[in-house]
Structure formats: C-alpha cells, structure tokens
Amino acid sequence: MSARTLQRLLGALGAAAAIWLVVFLAADRAAESEADPVIEGPIVGFFDGVDESTLTAARFTRLGGTVELSRVGEGWEVSGFRSDSGSVARFFVTLGESRVESLAATNPSNHARMGLSADSAARLELEVGGSTRTLLLGLDGPRAATVYARLPDEDAVYLIASGLRAYVFRQLDDWRNRRMLAIDTSLVRRIAVRRDGDAYELVRTDSAWTLANGSSADARVVQGVLTELAGGLVASRFFEPTDSIGLMPLGGTTVAYGASGEPLATVTVGSGSGDRWGMVAGDSVRYRLPSFRVDAIAPTLGSVSR
C-alpha cells in the first residue's frame, strides 16, 4: 500500500469517526430532551411517612359508596365492622411500596380518557398526623401494578407504581372479618348441642370426650367442633337483610362451658337444608354459613354417637 493510499484511508476513517461522534452526541441530547420531566410539587411527598404507625384512617370512595378503614385501639375497623387482619396487612404492604413514577400528562383534556374526570375518578384519603392527604385514582397504567393519578386541585396526571387501585375498589364485605369466633379450647370441659330437635352434651374426661350418658363419642366429630370453636368457624359471607334464609327459625345451638360452668362461647344457627344464618353471643352480626360448617359446629346426634 502506498503512503498516499494509506493517508487517504486514515483520513476517511477519521471523518467517519467524527460523523459518528456528532450523531452520538445529537442522539444523547435528544434522549435527554425526551426524558421524563423532573417531578415537582406536593405529589412528590404524598406517600412519605405513611405507614401503619402514622395512619389513623383511610377512606376509599368510588362510584357506589365509601369504605373507611379506621384505627380503633390497637386494631382496625372497616366502616364500623371488624376488619380482616390479613386484608389490612396487605393494604399496608401495598401502601409502603407505592411511589410516584413519572409525569404522564399536563393537559386536563386527558382526564376523561385516563379515568380522572370529576365523575369517573376514585378517591383515596389518608389521615396522617392530623391532616388529610387526598389522591384521585383513575384507570390502570400501561404496565402491571401502575395507575394514573392526580391531586384534586391539579391538572397534571402522574403514573403511580402501586396496586392501590384494587383496594380502592374493594367491596366492604371483602374487608370484613368472616371469622366468627376463636376461643382457647383447652379450657372447654363441656359442650351442649341442640340440632334440629335433638339435644345432647359432650363431656371431657381425663382420656377422651364422651356423651353425658357415658357412651362413646366419635372423636373425629368432637375434634371438628373444637376446631370450629378455636377459630375455624369462618362464614362464607354476610347475611343480607333481603336473604330468605333470615326468615328461617332457630335450628341449632352450641354452647361451650368452662370448668366452673361458665359459658365460653355460644353459637346459634338457623334451620334449613342448605346455607343457614349463624350468630355468636356478644356479636350482633349475622353471618351466612354453608351446610358443612353447620355440621361441624353443631353436629347431629347421629353423627356424634358411636
């Protein structure tokens, strides 16, 4: 290769490198200009300092009503009812993982298509440190576990990385505690059962449970009663005032007594062949129980006898 040819080749390579550098820098500047704008304003700190220790109440409002989660002592109630501790715990995990991800839109004409117009947005209100933080939630975002949101008095729409939308639209009954009772069954010494016309008593002896007349009782069935009393008695859902099973008369009663004869728990169930209503002494809530739960908490005399 001649010196002149080599010089031309090196010149061409240098020119190509210069062109590549210009293109690279231009593309980098374009990428910077298209990057998400810096998020500013009150939305930045919306989730700061919010956890189970600082939150005193949370309200979820959407078309159809409002559900309120409120602190009562060391626990939580939902719209005046006992709450399901698992649902509450999962809500706080979701709340703790929520963050403002990016600015999605600034023009209010976008509110309707993002589910954030005045008549379509859901409302999340958090009571923290004596003040209320309010966030409007719209439709799901472009990726899983994201949602469009905005502050009530602002036009800007943000993309929130969070699963909160599912909690805002959760029905009241999905927040409520369906576990009817839970007692220490080691304290139970006698169980009186009435079921569809039959009445009998189960007595704990040193070695086993027997019927009060001394005959043997089916250990599996008795253990089923104890399991229900210990926390296994979980309703399928809650009794609706218009539900026809509410008109059914009393069909069964189970009373657990302690060593001194004091009642530790009283469960009553309605009559019928399918689902029945159920109640626990000291609790005004009426629950709906499937037939297998009724058989477990108030077994028939035929099933418990051996």
C-alpha atoms as a PDB file:
ATOM      1  CA  MET A   1       0.000   0.000   0.000  1.00  0.00           C
ATOM      2  CA  SER A   2       1.440   3.372  -0.996  1.00  0.00           C
ATOM      3  CA  ALA A   3       1.868   6.192   1.501  1.00  0.00           C
ATOM      4  CA  ARG A   4      -0.723   8.279  -0.370  1.00  0.00           C
ATOM      5  CA  THR A   5      -3.318   5.478  -0.219  1.00  0.00           C
ATOM      6  CA  LEU A   6      -2.666   4.950   3.476  1.00  0.00           C
ATOM      7  CA  GLN A   7      -3.056   8.676   4.109  1.00  0.00           C
ATOM      8  CA  ARG A   8      -6.387   8.731   2.273  1.00  0.00           C
ATOM      9  CA  LEU A   9      -7.626   5.694   4.231  1.00  0.00           C
ATOM     10  CA  LEU A  10      -6.711   7.240   7.544  1.00  0.00           C
ATOM     11  CA  GLY A  11      -8.426  10.451   6.541  1.00  0.00           C
ATOM     12  CA  ALA A  12     -11.611   8.580   5.655  1.00  0.00           C
ATOM     13  CA  LEU A  13     -11.593   6.734   8.985  1.00  0.00           C
ATOM     14  CA  GLY A  14     -11.094   9.991  10.838  1.00  0.00           C
ATOM     15  CA  ALA A  15     -14.012  11.597   9.005  1.00  0.00           C
ATOM     16  CA  ALA A  16     -16.242   8.601   9.782  1.00  0.00           C
ATOM     17  CA  ALA A  17     -15.301   8.751  13.447  1.00  0.00           C
ATOM     18  CA  ALA A  18     -16.098  12.473  13.546  1.00  0.00           C
ATOM     19  CA  ILE A  19     -19.502  11.879  11.937  1.00  0.00           C
ATOM     20  CA  TRP A  20     -20.271   9.056  14.434  1.00  0.00           C
ATOM     21  CA  LEU A  21     -19.359  11.299  17.351  1.00  0.00           C
ATOM     22  CA  VAL A  22     -21.639  14.089  16.098  1.00  0.00           C
ATOM     23  CA  VAL A  23     -24.540  11.647  15.629  1.00  0.00           C
ATOM     24  CA  PHE A  24     -23.972  10.085  19.076  1.00  0.00           C
ATOM     25  CA  LEU A  25     -23.932  13.430  20.857  1.00  0.00           C
ATOM     26  CA  ALA A  26     -27.031  14.597  18.983  1.00  0.00           C
ATOM     27  CA  ALA A  27     -28.910  11.402  19.871  1.00  0.00           C
ATOM     28  CA  ASP A  28     -27.844  11.716  23.509  1.00  0.00           C
ATOM     29  CA  ARG A  29     -29.128  15.287  23.665  1.00  0.00           C
ATOM     30  CA  ALA A  30     -32.393  14.202  22.035  1.00  0.00           C
ATOM     31  CA  ALA A  31     -32.814  11.408  24.587  1.00  0.00           C
ATOM     32  CA  GLU A  32     -32.235  13.871  27.403  1.00  0.00           C
ATOM     33  CA  SER A  33     -34.825  16.237  25.968  1.00  0.00           C
ATOM     34  CA  GLU A  34     -37.359  13.412  25.698  1.00  0.00           C
ATOM     35  CA  ALA A  35     -36.716  12.079  29.222  1.00  0.00           C
ATOM     36  CA  ASP A  36     -39.481  12.362  31.795  1.00  0.00           C
ATOM     37  CA  PRO A  37     -39.640  15.843  33.305  1.00  0.00           C
ATOM     38  CA  VAL A  38     -38.489  16.199  36.887  1.00  0.00           C
ATOM     39  CA  ILE A  39     -41.437  15.542  39.207  1.00  0.00           C
ATOM     40  CA  GLU A  40     -42.093  18.540  41.419  1.00  0.00           C
ATOM     41  CA  GLY A  41     -44.795  19.757  43.773  1.00  0.00           C
ATOM     42  CA  PRO A  42     -46.888  18.184  46.577  1.00  0.00           C
ATOM     43  CA  ILE A  43     -47.278  14.870  44.713  1.00  0.00           C
ATOM     44  CA  VAL A  44     -43.599  14.087  45.360  1.00  0.00           C
ATOM     45  CA  GLY A  45     -44.101  13.502  49.081  1.00  0.00           C
ATOM     46  CA  PHE A  46     -47.614  12.069  49.016  1.00  0.00           C
ATOM     47  CA  PHE A  47     -46.543   8.649  50.342  1.00  0.00           C
ATOM     48  CA  ASP A  48     -43.757   9.907  52.605  1.00  0.00           C
ATOM     49  CA  GLY A  49     -44.145   8.951  56.247  1.00  0.00           C
ATOM     50  CA  VAL A  50     -47.302   6.907  55.675  1.00  0.00           C
ATOM     51  CA  ASP A  51     -47.378   3.529  57.401  1.00  0.00           C
ATOM     52  CA  GLU A  52     -49.386   1.596  59.969  1.00  0.00           C
ATOM     53  CA  SER A  53     -47.892   3.593  62.849  1.00  0.00           C
ATOM     54  CA  THR A  54     -48.768   7.026  61.430  1.00  0.00           C
ATOM     55  CA  LEU A  55     -52.035   6.393  59.588  1.00  0.00           C
ATOM     56  CA  THR A  56     -55.215   6.841  61.631  1.00  0.00           C
ATOM     57  CA  ALA A  57     -57.785   6.374  58.862  1.00  0.00           C
ATOM     58  CA  ALA A  58     -58.075   5.644  55.159  1.00  0.00           C
ATOM     59  CA  ARG A  59     -61.173   6.325  53.055  1.00  0.00           C
ATOM     60  CA  PHE A  60     -61.832   4.718  49.683  1.00  0.00           C
ATOM     61  CA  THR A  61     -64.535   6.476  47.663  1.00  0.00           C
ATOM     62  CA  ARG A  62     -65.731   5.343  44.248  1.00  0.00           C
ATOM     63  CA  LEU A  63     -68.992   5.215  42.370  1.00  0.00           C
ATOM     64  CA  GLY A  64     -71.248   3.222  44.688  1.00  0.00           C
ATOM     65  CA  GLY A  65     -70.070   4.409  48.058  1.00  0.00           C
ATOM     66  CA  THR A  66     -67.270   4.873  50.554  1.00  0.00           C
ATOM     67  CA  VAL A  67     -65.415   2.342  52.688  1.00  0.00           C
ATOM     68  CA  GLU A  68     -63.484   3.668  55.685  1.00  0.00           C
ATOM     69  CA  LEU A  69     -60.651   1.908  57.436  1.00  0.00           C
ATOM     70  CA  SER A  70     -60.091   3.421  60.877  1.00  0.00           C
ATOM     71  CA  ARG A  71     -57.827   2.717  63.816  1.00  0.00           C
ATOM     72  CA  VAL A  72     -59.613   1.551  66.967  1.00  0.00           C
ATOM     73  CA  GLY A  73     -57.237   0.947  69.856  1.00  0.00           C
ATOM     74  CA  GLU A  74     -54.506  -1.352  68.608  1.00  0.00           C
ATOM     75  CA  GLY A  75     -56.575  -2.683  65.718  1.00  0.00           C
ATOM     76  CA  TRP A  76     -58.605  -1.578  62.715  1.00  0.00           C
ATOM     77  CA  GLU A  77     -62.292  -1.410  61.883  1.00  0.00           C
ATOM     78  CA  VAL A  78     -63.839  -1.070  58.460  1.00  0.00           C
ATOM     79  CA  SER A  79     -66.951   1.126  58.292  1.00  0.00           C
ATOM     80  CA  GLY A  80     -67.810   0.137  61.870  1.00  0.00           C
ATOM     81  CA  PHE A  81     -67.249  -3.616  61.439  1.00  0.00           C
ATOM     82  CA  ARG A  82     -64.412  -5.920  62.477  1.00  0.00           C
ATOM     83  CA  SER A  83     -61.808  -5.920  59.740  1.00  0.00           C
ATOM     84  CA  ASP A  84     -59.938  -8.856  58.271  1.00  0.00           C
ATOM     85  CA  SER A  85     -56.385  -8.527  59.596  1.00  0.00           C
ATOM     86  CA  GLY A  86     -54.899 -10.152  56.506  1.00  0.00           C
ATOM     87  CA  SER A  87     -56.549  -7.652  54.162  1.00  0.00           C
ATOM     88  CA  VAL A  88     -55.390  -4.745  56.314  1.00  0.00           C
ATOM     89  CA  ALA A  89     -51.819  -6.065  56.464  1.00  0.00           C
ATOM     90  CA  ARG A  90     -51.672  -6.490  52.676  1.00  0.00           C
ATOM     91  CA  PHE A  91     -53.008  -2.951  52.221  1.00  0.00           C
ATOM     92  CA  PHE A  92     -50.170  -1.518  54.290  1.00  0.00           C
ATOM     93  CA  VAL A  93     -47.607  -3.516  52.329  1.00  0.00           C
ATOM     94  CA  THR A  94     -49.040  -2.093  49.088  1.00  0.00           C
ATOM     95  CA  LEU A  95     -49.100   1.413  50.553  1.00  0.00           C
ATOM     96  CA  GLY A  96     -45.463   1.122  51.596  1.00  0.00           C
ATOM     97  CA  GLU A  97     -44.414   0.024  48.101  1.00  0.00           C
ATOM     98  CA  SER A  98     -46.282   2.826  46.291  1.00  0.00           C
ATOM     99  CA  ARG A  99     -44.293   5.555  44.577  1.00  0.00           C
ATOM    100  CA  VAL A 100     -44.777   8.347  42.058  1.00  0.00           C
ATOM    101  CA  GLU A 101     -43.053   7.139  38.905  1.00  0.00           C
ATOM    102  CA  SER A 102     -43.450   9.798  36.204  1.00  0.00           C
ATOM    103  CA  LEU A 103     -45.462  12.675  34.813  1.00  0.00           C
ATOM    104  CA  ALA A 104     -47.989  11.260  32.345  1.00  0.00           C
ATOM    105  CA  ALA A 105     -49.935  14.316  31.133  1.00  0.00           C
ATOM    106  CA  THR A 106     -50.438  18.010  31.865  1.00  0.00           C
ATOM    107  CA  ASN A 107     -53.484  18.870  29.765  1.00  0.00           C
ATOM    108  CA  PRO A 108     -56.845  18.436  31.589  1.00  0.00           C
ATOM    109  CA  SER A 109     -58.379  17.219  28.326  1.00  0.00           C
ATOM    110  CA  ASN A 110     -56.664  13.906  29.114  1.00  0.00           C
ATOM    111  CA  HIS A 111     -58.526  13.403  32.394  1.00  0.00           C
ATOM    112  CA  ALA A 112     -61.526  11.624  30.900  1.00  0.00           C
ATOM    113  CA  ARG A 113     -59.554   9.051  28.897  1.00  0.00           C
ATOM    114  CA  MET A 114     -57.391   8.313  31.953  1.00  0.00           C
ATOM    115  CA  GLY A 115     -60.398   7.849  34.242  1.00  0.00           C
ATOM    116  CA  LEU A 116     -59.619  11.013  36.185  1.00  0.00           C
ATOM    117  CA  SER A 117     -62.511  13.296  35.345  1.00  0.00           C
ATOM    118  CA  ALA A 118     -64.679  14.592  38.191  1.00  0.00           C
ATOM    119  CA  ASP A 119     -67.347  11.946  37.584  1.00  0.00           C
ATOM    120  CA  SER A 120     -65.057   8.962  36.996  1.00  0.00           C
ATOM    121  CA  ALA A 121     -62.104   9.210  39.390  1.00  0.00           C
ATOM    122  CA  ALA A 122     -61.916   7.212  42.599  1.00  0.00           C
ATOM    123  CA  ARG A 123     -60.745   8.997  45.732  1.00  0.00           C
ATOM    124  CA  LEU A 124     -58.159   7.896  48.292  1.00  0.00           C
ATOM    125  CA  GLU A 125     -57.955   9.905  51.520  1.00  0.00           C
ATOM    126  CA  LEU A 126     -55.262   9.222  54.121  1.00  0.00           C
ATOM    127  CA  GLU A 127     -55.409  10.702  57.627  1.00  0.00           C
ATOM    128  CA  VAL A 128     -51.808  11.221  58.739  1.00  0.00           C
ATOM    129  CA  GLY A 129     -50.614  13.368  61.634  1.00  0.00           C
ATOM    130  CA  GLY A 130     -53.904  15.228  61.939  1.00  0.00           C
ATOM    131  CA  SER A 131     -54.064  16.213  58.263  1.00  0.00           C
ATOM    132  CA  THR A 132     -55.706  14.666  55.215  1.00  0.00           C
ATOM    133  CA  ARG A 133     -53.887  13.682  52.037  1.00  0.00           C
ATOM    134  CA  THR A 134     -56.130  13.143  49.018  1.00  0.00           C
ATOM    135  CA  LEU A 135     -55.292  11.419  45.752  1.00  0.00           C
ATOM    136  CA  LEU A 136     -57.574  10.792  42.781  1.00  0.00           C
ATOM    137  CA  LEU A 137     -57.062   7.432  41.082  1.00  0.00           C
ATOM    138  CA  GLY A 138     -58.050   6.620  37.514  1.00  0.00           C
ATOM    139  CA  LEU A 139     -57.516   3.742  35.121  1.00  0.00           C
ATOM    140  CA  ASP A 140     -54.728   1.191  35.215  1.00  0.00           C
ATOM    141  CA  GLY A 141     -51.468   2.385  33.702  1.00  0.00           C
ATOM    142  CA  PRO A 142     -49.606   0.870  30.737  1.00  0.00           C
ATOM    143  CA  ARG A 143     -47.829  -1.700  32.927  1.00  0.00           C
ATOM    144  CA  ALA A 144     -48.961  -4.074  35.625  1.00  0.00           C
ATOM    145  CA  ALA A 145     -49.397  -2.523  39.083  1.00  0.00           C
ATOM    146  CA  THR A 146     -49.469   1.050  37.789  1.00  0.00           C
ATOM    147  CA  VAL A 147     -52.326   3.544  37.874  1.00  0.00           C
ATOM    148  CA  TYR A 148     -52.963   7.074  36.656  1.00  0.00           C
ATOM    149  CA  ALA A 149     -53.444   9.580  39.469  1.00  0.00           C
ATOM    150  CA  ARG A 150     -53.638  13.284  40.176  1.00  0.00           C
ATOM    151  CA  LEU A 151     -54.132  15.642  43.086  1.00  0.00           C
ATOM    152  CA  PRO A 152     -57.669  17.112  43.339  1.00  0.00           C
ATOM    153  CA  ASP A 153     -56.667  20.699  42.524  1.00  0.00           C
ATOM    154  CA  GLU A 154     -54.070  19.957  39.857  1.00  0.00           C
ATOM    155  CA  ASP A 155     -54.349  19.206  36.139  1.00  0.00           C
ATOM    156  CA  ALA A 156     -51.136  17.196  35.981  1.00  0.00           C
ATOM    157  CA  VAL A 157     -51.566  13.417  35.772  1.00  0.00           C
ATOM    158  CA  TYR A 158     -48.907  11.099  37.155  1.00  0.00           C
ATOM    159  CA  LEU A 159     -48.170   7.431  36.746  1.00  0.00           C
ATOM    160  CA  ILE A 160     -48.112   5.780  40.163  1.00  0.00           C
ATOM    161  CA  ALA A 161     -46.347   2.445  40.634  1.00  0.00           C
ATOM    162  CA  SER A 162     -48.804   0.825  43.023  1.00  0.00           C
ATOM    163  CA  GLY A 163     -51.508  -1.794  43.444  1.00  0.00           C
ATOM    164  CA  LEU A 164     -53.706   0.619  45.429  1.00  0.00           C
ATOM    165  CA  ARG A 165     -56.444   0.717  42.819  1.00  0.00           C
ATOM    166  CA  ALA A 166     -57.537  -2.798  43.781  1.00  0.00           C
ATOM    167  CA  TYR A 167     -58.037  -1.701  47.390  1.00  0.00           C
ATOM    168  CA  VAL A 168     -59.943   1.449  46.489  1.00  0.00           C
ATOM    169  CA  PHE A 169     -62.455  -0.633  44.521  1.00  0.00           C
ATOM    170  CA  ARG A 170     -62.685  -3.443  47.090  1.00  0.00           C
ATOM    171  CA  GLN A 171     -66.185  -4.044  48.414  1.00  0.00           C
ATOM    172  CA  LEU A 172     -66.947  -3.613  52.113  1.00  0.00           C
ATOM    173  CA  ASP A 173     -67.547  -7.334  52.683  1.00  0.00           C
ATOM    174  CA  ASP A 174     -64.092  -8.112  51.282  1.00  0.00           C
ATOM    175  CA  TRP A 175     -62.563  -6.008  54.076  1.00  0.00           C
ATOM    176  CA  ARG A 176     -64.650  -7.527  56.864  1.00  0.00           C
ATOM    177  CA  ASN A 177     -63.647 -10.328  59.208  1.00  0.00           C
ATOM    178  CA  ARG A 178     -65.619 -13.512  58.467  1.00  0.00           C
ATOM    179  CA  ARG A 179     -64.095 -15.463  61.354  1.00  0.00           C
ATOM    180  CA  MET A 180     -66.947 -15.710  63.826  1.00  0.00           C
ATOM    181  CA  LEU A 181     -65.019 -16.567  66.994  1.00  0.00           C
ATOM    182  CA  ALA A 182     -61.825 -18.056  68.397  1.00  0.00           C
ATOM    183  CA  ILE A 183     -61.524 -19.356  71.971  1.00  0.00           C
ATOM    184  CA  ASP A 184     -58.957 -21.378  73.899  1.00  0.00           C
ATOM    185  CA  THR A 185     -60.488 -24.839  73.618  1.00  0.00           C
ATOM    186  CA  SER A 186     -58.163 -26.256  76.278  1.00  0.00           C
ATOM    187  CA  LEU A 187     -60.488 -24.527  78.759  1.00  0.00           C
ATOM    188  CA  VAL A 188     -63.615 -26.231  77.427  1.00  0.00           C
ATOM    189  CA  ARG A 189     -64.953 -29.020  79.664  1.00  0.00           C
ATOM    190  CA  ARG A 190     -68.497 -29.445  78.382  1.00  0.00           C
ATOM    191  CA  ILE A 191     -70.337 -28.748  75.126  1.00  0.00           C
ATOM    192  CA  ALA A 192     -74.130 -28.623  74.903  1.00  0.00           C
ATOM    193  CA  VAL A 193     -75.616 -29.048  71.433  1.00  0.00           C
ATOM    194  CA  ARG A 194     -79.159 -28.697  70.117  1.00  0.00           C
ATOM    195  CA  ARG A 195     -79.676 -29.542  66.486  1.00  0.00           C
ATOM    196  CA  ASP A 196     -82.962 -29.889  64.621  1.00  0.00           C
ATOM    197  CA  GLY A 197     -84.922 -31.259  67.592  1.00  0.00           C
ATOM    198  CA  ASP A 198     -82.151 -33.338  69.219  1.00  0.00           C
ATOM    199  CA  ALA A 199     -80.244 -32.271  72.341  1.00  0.00           C
ATOM    200  CA  TYR A 200     -77.141 -33.797  73.867  1.00  0.00           C
ATOM    201  CA  GLU A 201     -74.000 -32.916  75.834  1.00  0.00           C
ATOM    202  CA  LEU A 202     -70.350 -33.785  75.322  1.00  0.00           C
ATOM    203  CA  VAL A 203     -68.120 -34.067  78.397  1.00  0.00           C
ATOM    204  CA  ARG A 204     -64.336 -34.036  78.575  1.00  0.00           C
ATOM    205  CA  THR A 205     -62.885 -36.833  80.714  1.00  0.00           C
ATOM    206  CA  ASP A 206     -59.255 -37.461  81.592  1.00  0.00           C
ATOM    207  CA  SER A 207     -58.711 -39.507  78.458  1.00  0.00           C
ATOM    208  CA  ALA A 208     -61.422 -38.608  75.942  1.00  0.00           C
ATOM    209  CA  TRP A 209     -64.698 -36.891  75.172  1.00  0.00           C
ATOM    210  CA  THR A 210     -67.906 -38.826  75.849  1.00  0.00           C
ATOM    211  CA  LEU A 211     -71.591 -38.162  75.738  1.00  0.00           C
ATOM    212  CA  ALA A 212     -73.068 -37.092  79.067  1.00  0.00           C
ATOM    213  CA  ASN A 213     -74.709 -40.516  79.496  1.00  0.00           C
ATOM    214  CA  GLY A 214     -71.256 -42.120  79.416  1.00  0.00           C
ATOM    215  CA  SER A 215     -71.448 -43.578  75.919  1.00  0.00           C
ATOM    216  CA  SER A 216     -68.603 -43.063  73.495  1.00  0.00           C
ATOM    217  CA  ALA A 217     -68.489 -40.049  71.169  1.00  0.00           C
ATOM    218  CA  ASP A 218     -66.907 -40.010  67.744  1.00  0.00           C
ATOM    219  CA  ALA A 219     -63.516 -38.382  68.372  1.00  0.00           C
ATOM    220  CA  ARG A 220     -63.293 -37.023  64.828  1.00  0.00           C
ATOM    221  CA  VAL A 221     -66.642 -35.248  65.090  1.00  0.00           C
ATOM    222  CA  VAL A 222     -65.823 -33.822  68.533  1.00  0.00           C
ATOM    223  CA  GLN A 223     -62.483 -32.563  67.238  1.00  0.00           C
ATOM    224  CA  GLY A 224     -64.379 -30.884  64.435  1.00  0.00           C
ATOM    225  CA  VAL A 225     -66.470 -28.926  66.963  1.00  0.00           C
ATOM    226  CA  LEU A 226     -63.336 -27.881  68.853  1.00  0.00           C
ATOM    227  CA  THR A 227     -61.641 -26.798  65.643  1.00  0.00           C
ATOM    228  CA  GLU A 228     -64.579 -24.546  64.790  1.00  0.00           C
ATOM    229  CA  LEU A 229     -64.577 -23.045  68.286  1.00  0.00           C
ATOM    230  CA  ALA A 230     -60.821 -22.414  68.077  1.00  0.00           C
ATOM    231  CA  GLY A 231     -61.186 -20.201  65.004  1.00  0.00           C
ATOM    232  CA  GLY A 232     -62.232 -22.472  62.197  1.00  0.00           C
ATOM    233  CA  LEU A 233     -65.797 -21.152  62.122  1.00  0.00           C
ATOM    234  CA  VAL A 234     -65.493 -18.855  59.102  1.00  0.00           C
ATOM    235  CA  ALA A 235     -68.600 -17.632  57.321  1.00  0.00           C
ATOM    236  CA  SER A 236     -68.922 -17.830  53.554  1.00  0.00           C
ATOM    237  CA  ARG A 237     -70.220 -14.265  53.560  1.00  0.00           C
ATOM    238  CA  PHE A 238     -72.515 -11.955  55.479  1.00  0.00           C
ATOM    239  CA  PHE A 239     -76.243 -12.171  55.828  1.00  0.00           C
ATOM    240  CA  GLU A 240     -78.197  -9.808  53.601  1.00  0.00           C
ATOM    241  CA  PRO A 241     -81.435  -8.315  55.010  1.00  0.00           C
ATOM    242  CA  THR A 242     -83.321  -9.473  51.908  1.00  0.00           C
ATOM    243  CA  ASP A 243     -81.934 -13.019  52.130  1.00  0.00           C
ATOM    244  CA  SER A 244     -84.706 -15.584  52.558  1.00  0.00           C
ATOM    245  CA  ILE A 245     -82.665 -17.699  54.977  1.00  0.00           C
ATOM    246  CA  GLY A 246     -83.053 -14.903  57.509  1.00  0.00           C
ATOM    247  CA  LEU A 247     -86.700 -15.876  57.855  1.00  0.00           C
ATOM    248  CA  MET A 248     -85.855 -19.404  58.958  1.00  0.00           C
ATOM    249  CA  PRO A 249     -86.355 -20.211  62.655  1.00  0.00           C
ATOM    250  CA  LEU A 250     -83.639 -21.324  65.063  1.00  0.00           C
ATOM    251  CA  GLY A 251     -82.225 -24.697  64.055  1.00  0.00           C
ATOM    252  CA  GLY A 252     -79.271 -25.292  66.330  1.00  0.00           C
ATOM    253  CA  THR A 253     -77.259 -24.062  69.310  1.00  0.00           C
ATOM    254  CA  THR A 254     -73.779 -24.979  70.525  1.00  0.00           C
ATOM    255  CA  VAL A 255     -72.598 -23.749  73.930  1.00  0.00           C
ATOM    256  CA  ALA A 256     -69.073 -24.402  75.221  1.00  0.00           C
ATOM    257  CA  TYR A 257     -68.624 -24.323  79.016  1.00  0.00           C
ATOM    258  CA  GLY A 258     -65.525 -23.957  81.167  1.00  0.00           C
ATOM    259  CA  ALA A 259     -64.564 -25.884  84.296  1.00  0.00           C
ATOM    260  CA  SER A 260     -66.715 -23.689  86.554  1.00  0.00           C
ATOM    261  CA  GLY A 261     -69.747 -23.975  84.312  1.00  0.00           C
ATOM    262  CA  GLU A 262     -69.310 -20.550  82.757  1.00  0.00           C
ATOM    263  CA  PRO A 263     -70.219 -20.271  79.056  1.00  0.00           C
ATOM    264  CA  LEU A 264     -67.127 -19.601  76.956  1.00  0.00           C
ATOM    265  CA  ALA A 265     -68.922 -19.354  73.607  1.00  0.00           C
ATOM    266  CA  THR A 266     -72.459 -19.645  72.265  1.00  0.00           C
ATOM    267  CA  VAL A 267     -73.184 -20.205  68.584  1.00  0.00           C
ATOM    268  CA  THR A 268     -76.681 -20.294  67.100  1.00  0.00           C
ATOM    269  CA  VAL A 269     -77.654 -21.327  63.574  1.00  0.00           C
ATOM    270  CA  GLY A 270     -80.857 -21.212  61.606  1.00  0.00           C
ATOM    271  CA  SER A 271     -82.808 -24.142  60.249  1.00  0.00           C
ATOM    272  CA  GLY A 272     -82.966 -25.341  56.663  1.00  0.00           C
ATOM    273  CA  SER A 273     -81.338 -27.819  54.321  1.00  0.00           C
ATOM    274  CA  GLY A 274     -78.650 -25.636  52.733  1.00  0.00           C
ATOM    275  CA  ASP A 275     -76.895 -22.490  53.871  1.00  0.00           C
ATOM    276  CA  ARG A 276     -78.076 -21.143  57.213  1.00  0.00           C
ATOM    277  CA  TRP A 277     -77.716 -17.949  59.158  1.00  0.00           C
ATOM    278  CA  GLY A 278     -75.320 -18.026  62.094  1.00  0.00           C
ATOM    279  CA  MET A 279     -74.623 -15.805  65.094  1.00  0.00           C
ATOM    280  CA  VAL A 280     -72.279 -15.703  68.087  1.00  0.00           C
ATOM    281  CA  ALA A 281     -73.249 -14.382  71.518  1.00  0.00           C
ATOM    282  CA  GLY A 282     -71.858 -10.901  72.016  1.00  0.00           C
ATOM    283  CA  ASP A 283     -71.716 -10.196  68.272  1.00  0.00           C
ATOM    284  CA  SER A 284     -74.690  -8.555  66.555  1.00  0.00           C
ATOM    285  CA  VAL A 285     -73.522  -9.543  63.076  1.00  0.00           C
ATOM    286  CA  ARG A 286     -75.471 -12.230  61.244  1.00  0.00           C
ATOM    287  CA  TYR A 287     -73.307 -14.500  59.133  1.00  0.00           C
ATOM    288  CA  ARG A 288     -74.096 -16.895  56.320  1.00  0.00           C
ATOM    289  CA  LEU A 289     -72.822 -20.440  56.923  1.00  0.00           C
ATOM    290  CA  PRO A 290     -72.518 -23.259  54.387  1.00  0.00           C
ATOM    291  CA  SER A 291     -74.033 -26.582  55.412  1.00  0.00           C
ATOM    292  CA  PHE A 292     -70.667 -28.245  56.116  1.00  0.00           C
ATOM    293  CA  ARG A 293     -69.854 -25.535  58.674  1.00  0.00           C
ATOM    294  CA  VAL A 294     -73.209 -26.068  60.347  1.00  0.00           C
ATOM    295  CA  ASP A 295     -72.500 -29.811  60.549  1.00  0.00           C
ATOM    296  CA  ALA A 296     -69.082 -29.097  62.067  1.00  0.00           C
ATOM    297  CA  ILE A 297     -70.146 -26.647  64.792  1.00  0.00           C
ATOM    298  CA  ALA A 298     -73.471 -28.317  65.608  1.00  0.00           C
ATOM    299  CA  PRO A 299     -73.230 -31.985  64.570  1.00  0.00           C
ATOM    300  CA  THR A 300     -76.334 -34.143  64.662  1.00  0.00           C
ATOM    301  CA  LEU A 301     -76.699 -36.652  67.468  1.00  0.00           C
ATOM    302  CA  GLY A 302     -76.481 -39.465  64.937  1.00  0.00           C
ATOM    303  CA  SER A 303     -73.098 -38.276  63.655  1.00  0.00           C
ATOM    304  CA  VAL A 304     -71.503 -37.894  67.084  1.00  0.00           C
ATOM    305  CA  SER A 305     -72.781 -41.136  68.577  1.00  0.00           C
ATOM    306  CA  ARG A 306     -70.647 -44.282  68.125  1.00  0.00           C
END
